[in-house]
Amino acid sequence: MEQSSTLEFLPFSDALSPYFDSINREWIESMFVLEPVDEDVISHPKEFIINKGGHIWFAKHPTHGVVGTCALAKKSEGVFELTKMGVVSSVRGLKVGEKLLQYVLTLAPSIAHDTLFLLTNKRCEAAIHLYKKNGFEHCKTIMNTYGNAYERCDVAMRYMR
């Protein structure tokens, strides 16, 4: 299988916006029901993430093109949710998600200087393993504060590094 060591990480641009929709739509619809909040955010990422002080990055593979995305959505000053992280199914196994997560985590301390958290579902076992491996821990406080954002949310994790 190809190596992903030559991934390029790109910041949000209007030209890349359609990838944010298609990549996230693919993984969410394959595992869950697309909720209204998902539809708003993935269809209008500039309005719902960028213009509110958040960030979006894309992973571009040299032969497969744009194959992954991840966002930090601003919740309040210094508090961000790692959200809408997805990789197209055709490149799973190339460690694109892990490399993208690690890239975002190198930038996160200067952005989410107070709290970085994520919300997910226990069905996303591989993702939860990846998050734990990279410094996230289960957190009841995050669940109680933000867990009602999605019907499917039954796991909340906070970055502890």
PDB file of N, CA, C and O in Angstrom, residues 4-52:
ATOM      1  N   SER A   4       1.775   7.567   3.095  1.00  0.00           N
ATOM      2  CA  SER A   4       1.163   8.893   3.115  1.00  0.00           C
ATOM      3  C   SER A   4       2.138   9.936   3.634  1.00  0.00           C
ATOM      4  O   SER A   4       1.746  11.016   4.023  1.00  0.00           O
ATOM      5  N   SER A   5       3.424   9.618   3.631  1.00  0.00           N
ATOM      6  CA  SER A   5       4.423  10.540   4.167  1.00  0.00           C
ATOM      7  C   SER A   5       4.520  11.819   3.342  1.00  0.00           C
ATOM      8  O   SER A   5       5.069  12.806   3.797  1.00  0.00           O
ATOM      9  N   THR A   6       3.993  11.797   2.144  1.00  0.00           N
ATOM     10  CA  THR A   6       4.077  12.979   1.288  1.00  0.00           C
ATOM     11  C   THR A   6       2.773  13.773   1.289  1.00  0.00           C
ATOM     12  O   THR A   6       2.507  14.522   0.364  1.00  0.00           O
ATOM     13  N   LEU A   7       1.985  13.634   2.335  1.00  0.00           N
ATOM     14  CA  LEU A   7       0.758  14.410   2.429  1.00  0.00           C
ATOM     15  C   LEU A   7       1.084  15.890   2.531  1.00  0.00           C
ATOM     16  O   LEU A   7       2.053  16.281   3.176  1.00  0.00           O
ATOM     17  N   GLU A   8       0.234  16.685   1.934  1.00  0.00           N
ATOM     18  CA  GLU A   8       0.336  18.133   2.052  1.00  0.00           C
ATOM     19  C   GLU A   8      -0.886  18.594   2.833  1.00  0.00           C
ATOM     20  O   GLU A   8      -1.999  18.119   2.602  1.00  0.00           O
ATOM     21  N   PHE A   9      -0.684  19.487   3.791  1.00  0.00           N
ATOM     22  CA  PHE A   9      -1.785  19.994   4.597  1.00  0.00           C
ATOM     23  C   PHE A   9      -2.106  21.411   4.163  1.00  0.00           C
ATOM     24  O   PHE A   9      -1.234  22.274   4.142  1.00  0.00           O
ATOM     25  N   LEU A  10      -3.359  21.621   3.800  1.00  0.00           N
ATOM     26  CA  LEU A  10      -3.794  22.895   3.242  1.00  0.00           C
ATOM     27  C   LEU A  10      -4.829  23.552   4.148  1.00  0.00           C
ATOM     28  O   LEU A  10      -5.739  22.879   4.635  1.00  0.00           O
ATOM     29  N   PRO A  11      -4.728  24.874   4.335  1.00  0.00           N
ATOM     30  CA  PRO A  11      -5.753  25.573   5.104  1.00  0.00           C
ATOM     31  C   PRO A  11      -7.018  25.756   4.272  1.00  0.00           C
ATOM     32  O   PRO A  11      -6.990  25.617   3.039  1.00  0.00           O
ATOM     33  N   PHE A  12      -8.098  26.095   4.923  1.00  0.00           N
ATOM     34  CA  PHE A  12      -9.377  26.301   4.248  1.00  0.00           C
ATOM     35  C   PHE A  12      -9.254  27.353   3.149  1.00  0.00           C
ATOM     36  O   PHE A  12      -8.593  28.369   3.297  1.00  0.00           O
ATOM     37  N   SER A  13      -9.934  27.082   2.047  1.00  0.00           N
ATOM     38  CA  SER A  13     -10.143  28.072   0.988  1.00  0.00           C
ATOM     39  C   SER A  13     -11.505  27.770   0.383  1.00  0.00           C
ATOM     40  O   SER A  13     -12.017  26.654   0.511  1.00  0.00           O
ATOM     41  N   ASP A  14     -12.088  28.769  -0.265  1.00  0.00           N
ATOM     42  CA  ASP A  14     -13.392  28.549  -0.894  1.00  0.00           C
ATOM     43  C   ASP A  14     -13.321  27.417  -1.917  1.00  0.00           C
ATOM     44  O   ASP A  14     -14.267  26.649  -2.062  1.00  0.00           O
ATOM     45  N   ALA A  15     -12.177  27.296  -2.596  1.00  0.00           N
ATOM     46  CA  ALA A  15     -12.019  26.251  -3.610  1.00  0.00           C
ATOM     47  C   ALA A  15     -12.057  24.850  -2.993  1.00  0.00           C
ATOM     48  O   ALA A  15     -12.485  23.893  -3.641  1.00  0.00           O
ATOM     49  N   LEU A  16     -11.607  24.718  -1.744  1.00  0.00           N
ATOM     50  CA  LEU A  16     -11.582  23.410  -1.079  1.00  0.00           C
ATOM     51  C   LEU A  16     -12.873  23.098  -0.332  1.00  0.00           C
ATOM     52  O   LEU A  16     -13.093  21.965   0.092  1.00  0.00           O
ATOM     53  N   SER A  17     -13.735  24.075  -0.178  1.00  0.00           N
ATOM     54  CA  SER A  17     -14.977  23.921   0.571  1.00  0.00           C
ATOM     55  C   SER A  17     -15.808  22.703   0.157  1.00  0.00           C
ATOM     56  O   SER A  17     -16.330  21.992   1.024  1.00  0.00           O
ATOM     57  N   PRO A  18     -15.948  22.411  -1.144  1.00  0.00           N
ATOM     58  CA  PRO A  18     -16.743  21.226  -1.524  1.00  0.00           C
ATOM     59  C   PRO A  18     -16.194  19.908  -0.958  1.00  0.00           C
ATOM     60  O   PRO A  18     -16.956  18.982  -0.700  1.00  0.00           O
ATOM     61  N   TYR A  19     -14.887  19.832  -0.731  1.00  0.00           N
ATOM     62  CA  TYR A  19     -14.306  18.619  -0.155  1.00  0.00           C
ATOM     63  C   TYR A  19     -14.733  18.449   1.303  1.00  0.00           C
ATOM     64  O   TYR A  19     -14.907  17.329   1.777  1.00  0.00           O
ATOM     65  N   PHE A  20     -14.881  19.564   2.011  1.00  0.00           N
ATOM     66  CA  PHE A  20     -15.327  19.495   3.393  1.00  0.00           C
ATOM     67  C   PHE A  20     -16.699  18.827   3.459  1.00  0.00           C
ATOM     68  O   PHE A  20     -16.956  17.981   4.305  1.00  0.00           O
ATOM     69  N   ASP A  21     -17.557  19.204   2.528  1.00  0.00           N
ATOM     70  CA  ASP A  21     -18.894  18.611   2.444  1.00  0.00           C
ATOM     71  C   ASP A  21     -18.811  17.142   2.046  1.00  0.00           C
ATOM     72  O   ASP A  21     -19.326  16.265   2.742  1.00  0.00           O
ATOM     73  N   SER A  22     -18.156  16.838   0.950  1.00  0.00           N
ATOM     74  CA  SER A  22     -18.189  15.464   0.426  1.00  0.00           C
ATOM     75  C   SER A  22     -17.501  14.462   1.349  1.00  0.00           C
ATOM     76  O   SER A  22     -18.015  13.352   1.552  1.00  0.00           O
ATOM     77  N   ILE A  23     -16.375  14.833   1.933  1.00  0.00           N
ATOM     78  CA  ILE A  23     -15.649  13.914   2.817  1.00  0.00           C
ATOM     79  C   ILE A  23     -16.460  13.633   4.076  1.00  0.00           C
ATOM     80  O   ILE A  23     -16.614  12.485   4.489  1.00  0.00           O
ATOM     81  N   ASN A  24     -17.003  14.679   4.675  1.00  0.00           N
ATOM     82  CA  ASN A  24     -17.785  14.486   5.899  1.00  0.00           C
ATOM     83  C   ASN A  24     -19.116  13.796   5.624  1.00  0.00           C
ATOM     84  O   ASN A  24     -19.549  12.942   6.396  1.00  0.00           O
ATOM     85  N   ARG A  25     -19.747  14.156   4.533  1.00  0.00           N
ATOM     86  CA  ARG A  25     -21.023  13.528   4.175  1.00  0.00           C
ATOM     87  C   ARG A  25     -20.830  12.017   4.017  1.00  0.00           C
ATOM     88  O   ARG A  25     -21.652  11.219   4.466  1.00  0.00           O
ATOM     89  N   GLU A  26     -19.725  11.605   3.383  1.00  0.00           N
ATOM     90  CA  GLU A  26     -19.476  10.178   3.156  1.00  0.00           C
ATOM     91  C   GLU A  26     -19.398   9.405   4.469  1.00  0.00           C
ATOM     92  O   GLU A  26     -20.082   8.399   4.645  1.00  0.00           O
ATOM     93  N   TRP A  27     -18.575   9.860   5.405  1.00  0.00           N
ATOM     94  CA  TRP A  27     -18.406   9.066   6.630  1.00  0.00           C
ATOM     95  C   TRP A  27     -19.623   9.153   7.538  1.00  0.00           C
ATOM     96  O   TRP A  27     -19.991   8.157   8.159  1.00  0.00           O
ATOM     97  N   ILE A  28     -20.240  10.329   7.635  1.00  0.00           N
ATOM     98  CA  ILE A  28     -21.406  10.447   8.515  1.00  0.00           C
ATOM     99  C   ILE A  28     -22.556   9.583   7.999  1.00  0.00           C
ATOM    100  O   ILE A  28     -23.156   8.819   8.759  1.00  0.00           O
ATOM    101  N   GLU A  29     -22.843   9.672   6.704  1.00  0.00           N
ATOM    102  CA  GLU A  29     -23.957   8.897   6.149  1.00  0.00           C
ATOM    103  C   GLU A  29     -23.686   7.395   6.153  1.00  0.00           C
ATOM    104  O   GLU A  29     -24.621   6.603   6.183  1.00  0.00           O
ATOM    105  N   SER A  30     -22.409   6.998   6.134  1.00  0.00           N
ATOM    106  CA  SER A  30     -22.108   5.563   6.148  1.00  0.00           C
ATOM    107  C   SER A  30     -22.330   4.945   7.530  1.00  0.00           C
ATOM    108  O   SER A  30     -22.541   3.746   7.640  1.00  0.00           O
ATOM    109  N   MET A  31     -22.292   5.774   8.589  1.00  0.00           N
ATOM    110  CA  MET A  31     -22.409   5.256   9.951  1.00  0.00           C
ATOM    111  C   MET A  31     -23.628   5.751  10.718  1.00  0.00           C
ATOM    112  O   MET A  31     -24.091   5.093  11.643  1.00  0.00           O
ATOM    113  N   PHE A  32     -24.122   6.920  10.356  1.00  0.00           N
ATOM    114  CA  PHE A  32     -25.173   7.573  11.131  1.00  0.00           C
ATOM    115  C   PHE A  32     -26.171   8.244  10.195  1.00  0.00           C
ATOM    116  O   PHE A  32     -26.083   8.112   8.989  1.00  0.00           O
ATOM    117  N   VAL A  33     -27.068   9.008  10.786  1.00  0.00           N
ATOM    118  CA  VAL A  33     -27.997   9.851  10.033  1.00  0.00           C
ATOM    119  C   VAL A  33     -27.434  11.267  10.072  1.00  0.00           C
ATOM    120  O   VAL A  33     -27.022  11.740  11.135  1.00  0.00           O
ATOM    121  N   LEU A  34     -27.401  11.913   8.941  1.00  0.00           N
ATOM    122  CA  LEU A  34     -26.932  13.296   8.872  1.00  0.00           C
ATOM    123  C   LEU A  34     -27.922  14.174   9.631  1.00  0.00           C
ATOM    124  O   LEU A  34     -29.093  14.249   9.278  1.00  0.00           O
ATOM    125  N   GLU A  35     -27.461  14.805  10.696  1.00  0.00           N
ATOM    126  CA  GLU A  35     -28.315  15.650  11.520  1.00  0.00           C
ATOM    127  C   GLU A  35     -28.358  17.067  10.934  1.00  0.00           C
ATOM    128  O   GLU A  35     -27.441  17.456  10.194  1.00  0.00           O
ATOM    129  N   PRO A  36     -29.378  17.863  11.268  1.00  0.00           N
ATOM    130  CA  PRO A  36     -29.443  19.238  10.748  1.00  0.00           C
ATOM    131  C   PRO A  36     -28.174  20.052  11.030  1.00  0.00           C
ATOM    132  O   PRO A  36     -27.719  20.798  10.168  1.00  0.00           O
ATOM    133  N   VAL A  37     -27.592  19.876  12.204  1.00  0.00           N
ATOM    134  CA  VAL A  37     -26.361  20.609  12.526  1.00  0.00           C
ATOM    135  C   VAL A  37     -25.225  20.184  11.591  1.00  0.00           C
ATOM    136  O   VAL A  37     -24.415  21.005  11.168  1.00  0.00           O
ATOM    137  N   ASP A  38     -25.154  18.904  11.244  1.00  0.00           N
ATOM    138  CA  ASP A  38     -24.148  18.427  10.289  1.00  0.00           C
ATOM    139  C   ASP A  38     -24.348  19.103   8.940  1.00  0.00           C
ATOM    140  O   ASP A  38     -23.400  19.581   8.320  1.00  0.00           O
ATOM    141  N   GLU A  39     -25.586  19.088   8.476  1.00  0.00           N
ATOM    142  CA  GLU A  39     -25.906  19.660   7.166  1.00  0.00           C
ATOM    143  C   GLU A  39     -25.506  21.129   7.103  1.00  0.00           C
ATOM    144  O   GLU A  39     -24.890  21.566   6.136  1.00  0.00           O
ATOM    145  N   ASP A  40     -25.826  21.880   8.146  1.00  0.00           N
ATOM    146  CA  ASP A  40     -25.453  23.298   8.178  1.00  0.00           C
ATOM    147  C   ASP A  40     -23.945  23.472   8.081  1.00  0.00           C
ATOM    148  O   ASP A  40     -23.453  24.235   7.254  1.00  0.00           O
ATOM    149  N   VAL A  41     -23.223  22.769   8.948  1.00  0.00           N
ATOM    150  CA  VAL A  41     -21.775  22.947   9.041  1.00  0.00           C
ATOM    151  C   VAL A  41     -21.048  22.470   7.786  1.00  0.00           C
ATOM    152  O   VAL A  41     -20.187  23.173   7.269  1.00  0.00           O
ATOM    153  N   ILE A  42     -21.396  21.288   7.281  1.00  0.00           N
ATOM    154  CA  ILE A  42     -20.642  20.791   6.121  1.00  0.00           C
ATOM    155  C   ILE A  42     -21.029  21.503   4.828  1.00  0.00           C
ATOM    156  O   ILE A  42     -20.211  21.612   3.926  1.00  0.00           O
ATOM    157  N   SER A  43     -22.249  22.007   4.756  1.00  0.00           N
ATOM    158  CA  SER A  43     -22.672  22.727   3.549  1.00  0.00           C
ATOM    159  C   SER A  43     -22.177  24.173   3.536  1.00  0.00           C
ATOM    160  O   SER A  43     -22.029  24.763   2.469  1.00  0.00           O
ATOM    161  N   HIS A  44     -21.936  24.734   4.720  1.00  0.00           N
ATOM    162  CA  HIS A  44     -21.535  26.146   4.827  1.00  0.00           C
ATOM    163  C   HIS A  44     -20.388  26.294   5.832  1.00  0.00           C
ATOM    164  O   HIS A  44     -20.527  26.990   6.843  1.00  0.00           O
ATOM    165  N   PRO A  45     -19.244  25.658   5.573  1.00  0.00           N
ATOM    166  CA  PRO A  45     -18.154  25.686   6.560  1.00  0.00           C
ATOM    167  C   PRO A  45     -17.587  27.085   6.809  1.00  0.00           C
ATOM    168  O   PRO A  45     -17.170  27.382   7.918  1.00  0.00           O
ATOM    169  N   LYS A  46     -17.595  27.914   5.791  1.00  0.00           N
ATOM    170  CA  LYS A  46     -17.062  29.268   5.991  1.00  0.00           C
ATOM    171  C   LYS A  46     -17.932  30.020   6.992  1.00  0.00           C
ATOM    172  O   LYS A  46     -17.422  30.673   7.910  1.00  0.00           O
ATOM    173  N   GLU A  47     -19.239  29.907   6.833  1.00  0.00           N
ATOM    174  CA  GLU A  47     -20.181  30.595   7.715  1.00  0.00           C
ATOM    175  C   GLU A  47     -20.156  30.018   9.134  1.00  0.00           C
ATOM    176  O   GLU A  47     -20.128  30.764  10.117  1.00  0.00           O
ATOM    177  N   PHE A  48     -20.168  28.686   9.257  1.00  0.00           N
ATOM    178  CA  PHE A  48     -20.334  28.055  10.556  1.00  0.00           C
ATOM    179  C   PHE A  48     -19.027  27.783  11.307  1.00  0.00           C
ATOM    180  O   PHE A  48     -19.055  27.562  12.513  1.00  0.00           O
ATOM    181  N   ILE A  49     -17.882  27.783  10.618  1.00  0.00           N
ATOM    182  CA  ILE A  49     -16.617  27.525  11.311  1.00  0.00           C
ATOM    183  C   ILE A  49     -15.637  28.690  11.133  1.00  0.00           C
ATOM    184  O   ILE A  49     -15.223  29.305  12.105  1.00  0.00           O
ATOM    185  N   ILE A  50     -15.269  28.977   9.901  1.00  0.00           N
ATOM    186  CA  ILE A  50     -14.233  29.988   9.636  1.00  0.00           C
ATOM    187  C   ILE A  50     -14.635  31.373  10.148  1.00  0.00           C
ATOM    188  O   ILE A  50     -13.876  32.018  10.874  1.00  0.00           O
ATOM    189  N   ASN A  51     -15.809  31.841   9.772  1.00  0.00           N
ATOM    190  CA  ASN A  51     -16.238  33.195  10.152  1.00  0.00           C
ATOM    191  C   ASN A  51     -16.481  33.347  11.649  1.00  0.00           C
ATOM    192  O   ASN A  51     -16.576  34.473  12.140  1.00  0.00           O
ATOM    193  N   LYS A  52     -16.553  32.230  12.371  1.00  0.00           N
ATOM    194  CA  LYS A  52     -16.759  32.281  13.825  1.00  0.00           C
ATOM    195  C   LYS A  52     -15.435  32.106  14.575  1.00  0.00           C
ATOM    196  O   LYS A  52     -15.431  31.869  15.785  1.00  0.00           O
TER     197      LYS A  52
END
